[in-house]
Amino acid sequence: MANIASQKKRIQRSERERRENRFRISQVRTWFRRLEQAVAAGDAGAAESEYRQLLSKIDKAVKTGALHRNAGARRKSRAARIRARLGN
């Protein structure tokens, strides 16, 4: 345990940031799952809605630093491929 006040604050801040990052990444995973389910069900309207929400969640995670820019781009690409399965 830290004795210096600034280090105690830093520990608190790190924990807060860790929770925030985990929340954002969890949201991305959840919306991926929802997109997969909508595509599997063949529901084009729901899939499009889930896809848009997923892109928003990915962009937010990248913007806040929870995901690296390239990781965000890779996940968006995967989401587009999942959505494209509806056309087949």
Tab-separated table of C-alpha atoms in Angstrom:
chain	number	residue	atom	x	y	z
A	1	MET	CA	0.000	0.000	0.000
A	2	ALA	CA	1.283	3.431	-0.896
A	3	ASN	CA	2.162	5.960	1.790
A	4	ILE	CA	2.461	9.024	-0.428
A	5	ALA	CA	-0.800	10.909	-0.955
A	6	SER	CA	-0.313	11.371	-4.695
A	7	GLN	CA	0.314	7.646	-5.110
A	8	LYS	CA	-2.849	6.812	-3.163
A	9	LYS	CA	-4.782	9.078	-5.528
A	10	ARG	CA	-3.059	7.495	-8.520
A	11	ILE	CA	-4.079	4.028	-7.330
A	12	GLN	CA	-7.687	5.184	-7.053
A	13	ARG	CA	-7.554	6.761	-10.493
A	14	SER	CA	-5.989	3.658	-12.042
A	15	GLU	CA	-8.743	1.498	-10.582
A	16	ARG	CA	-11.436	3.868	-11.870
A	17	GLU	CA	-9.858	3.856	-15.352
A	18	ARG	CA	-9.534	0.059	-15.296
A	19	ARG	CA	-13.231	-0.335	-14.504
A	20	GLU	CA	-14.153	2.136	-17.253
A	21	ASN	CA	-12.011	0.291	-19.816
A	22	ARG	CA	-13.447	-3.091	-18.840
A	23	PHE	CA	-16.961	-1.676	-19.166
A	24	ARG	CA	-16.290	-0.341	-22.676
A	25	ILE	CA	-14.686	-3.571	-23.891
A	26	SER	CA	-17.508	-5.579	-22.339
A	27	GLN	CA	-20.022	-3.444	-24.232
A	28	VAL	CA	-18.223	-4.142	-27.500
A	29	ARG	CA	-18.308	-7.897	-26.820
A	30	THR	CA	-21.991	-7.747	-25.890
A	31	TRP	CA	-22.947	-5.903	-29.083
A	32	PHE	CA	-20.897	-8.364	-31.164
A	33	ARG	CA	-22.917	-11.165	-29.602
A	34	ARG	CA	-26.169	-9.322	-30.316
A	35	LEU	CA	-25.139	-8.755	-33.943
A	36	GLU	CA	-24.299	-12.454	-34.330
A	37	GLN	CA	-27.696	-13.436	-32.932
A	38	ALA	CA	-29.571	-11.034	-35.219
A	39	VAL	CA	-27.699	-12.320	-38.280
A	40	ALA	CA	-28.284	-15.942	-37.245
A	41	ALA	CA	-31.997	-15.200	-36.892
A	42	GLY	CA	-32.011	-13.597	-40.352
A	43	ASP	CA	-33.506	-10.356	-39.049
A	44	ALA	CA	-32.070	-7.674	-41.366
A	45	GLY	CA	-33.601	-4.728	-39.497
A	46	ALA	CA	-32.316	-5.837	-36.124
A	47	ALA	CA	-28.913	-6.713	-37.581
A	48	GLU	CA	-28.559	-3.241	-39.093
A	49	SER	CA	-29.523	-1.624	-35.789
A	50	GLU	CA	-27.103	-3.834	-33.833
A	51	TYR	CA	-24.360	-3.106	-36.378
A	52	ARG	CA	-24.758	0.659	-36.014
A	53	GLN	CA	-24.743	0.413	-32.224
A	54	LEU	CA	-21.662	-1.809	-32.333
A	55	LEU	CA	-19.752	0.681	-34.496
A	56	SER	CA	-20.683	3.424	-32.048
A	57	LYS	CA	-19.444	1.363	-29.083
A	58	ILE	CA	-16.178	0.544	-30.876
A	59	ASP	CA	-15.588	4.199	-31.771
A	60	LYS	CA	-16.253	5.245	-28.180
A	61	ALA	CA	-13.847	2.599	-26.843
A	62	VAL	CA	-11.141	3.808	-29.236
A	63	LYS	CA	-11.786	7.449	-28.408
A	64	THR	CA	-11.491	6.859	-24.668
A	65	GLY	CA	-8.395	4.675	-25.046
A	66	ALA	CA	-9.936	1.366	-24.004
A	67	LEU	CA	-9.089	-0.051	-27.450
A	68	HIS	CA	-6.163	0.722	-29.712
A	69	ARG	CA	-7.050	2.419	-33.007
A	70	ASN	CA	-5.968	-0.606	-35.062
A	71	ALA	CA	-7.875	-3.012	-32.808
A	72	GLY	CA	-10.974	-0.869	-33.312
A	73	ALA	CA	-10.526	-0.949	-37.087
A	74	ARG	CA	-10.077	-4.727	-36.996
A	75	ARG	CA	-13.253	-5.197	-34.973
A	76	LYS	CA	-15.218	-2.927	-37.311
A	77	SER	CA	-14.004	-5.017	-40.237
A	78	ARG	CA	-15.140	-8.208	-38.506
A	79	ALA	CA	-18.521	-6.646	-37.778
A	80	ALA	CA	-18.920	-5.698	-41.454
A	81	ARG	CA	-18.140	-9.278	-42.499
A	82	ILE	CA	-20.696	-10.615	-40.020
A	83	ARG	CA	-23.328	-8.197	-41.329
A	84	ALA	CA	-22.495	-9.158	-44.930
A	85	ARG	CA	-23.497	-12.760	-44.176
A	86	LEU	CA	-27.134	-11.618	-44.299
A	87	GLY	CA	-26.828	-11.034	-48.044
A	88	ASN	CA	-25.944	-14.686	-48.730
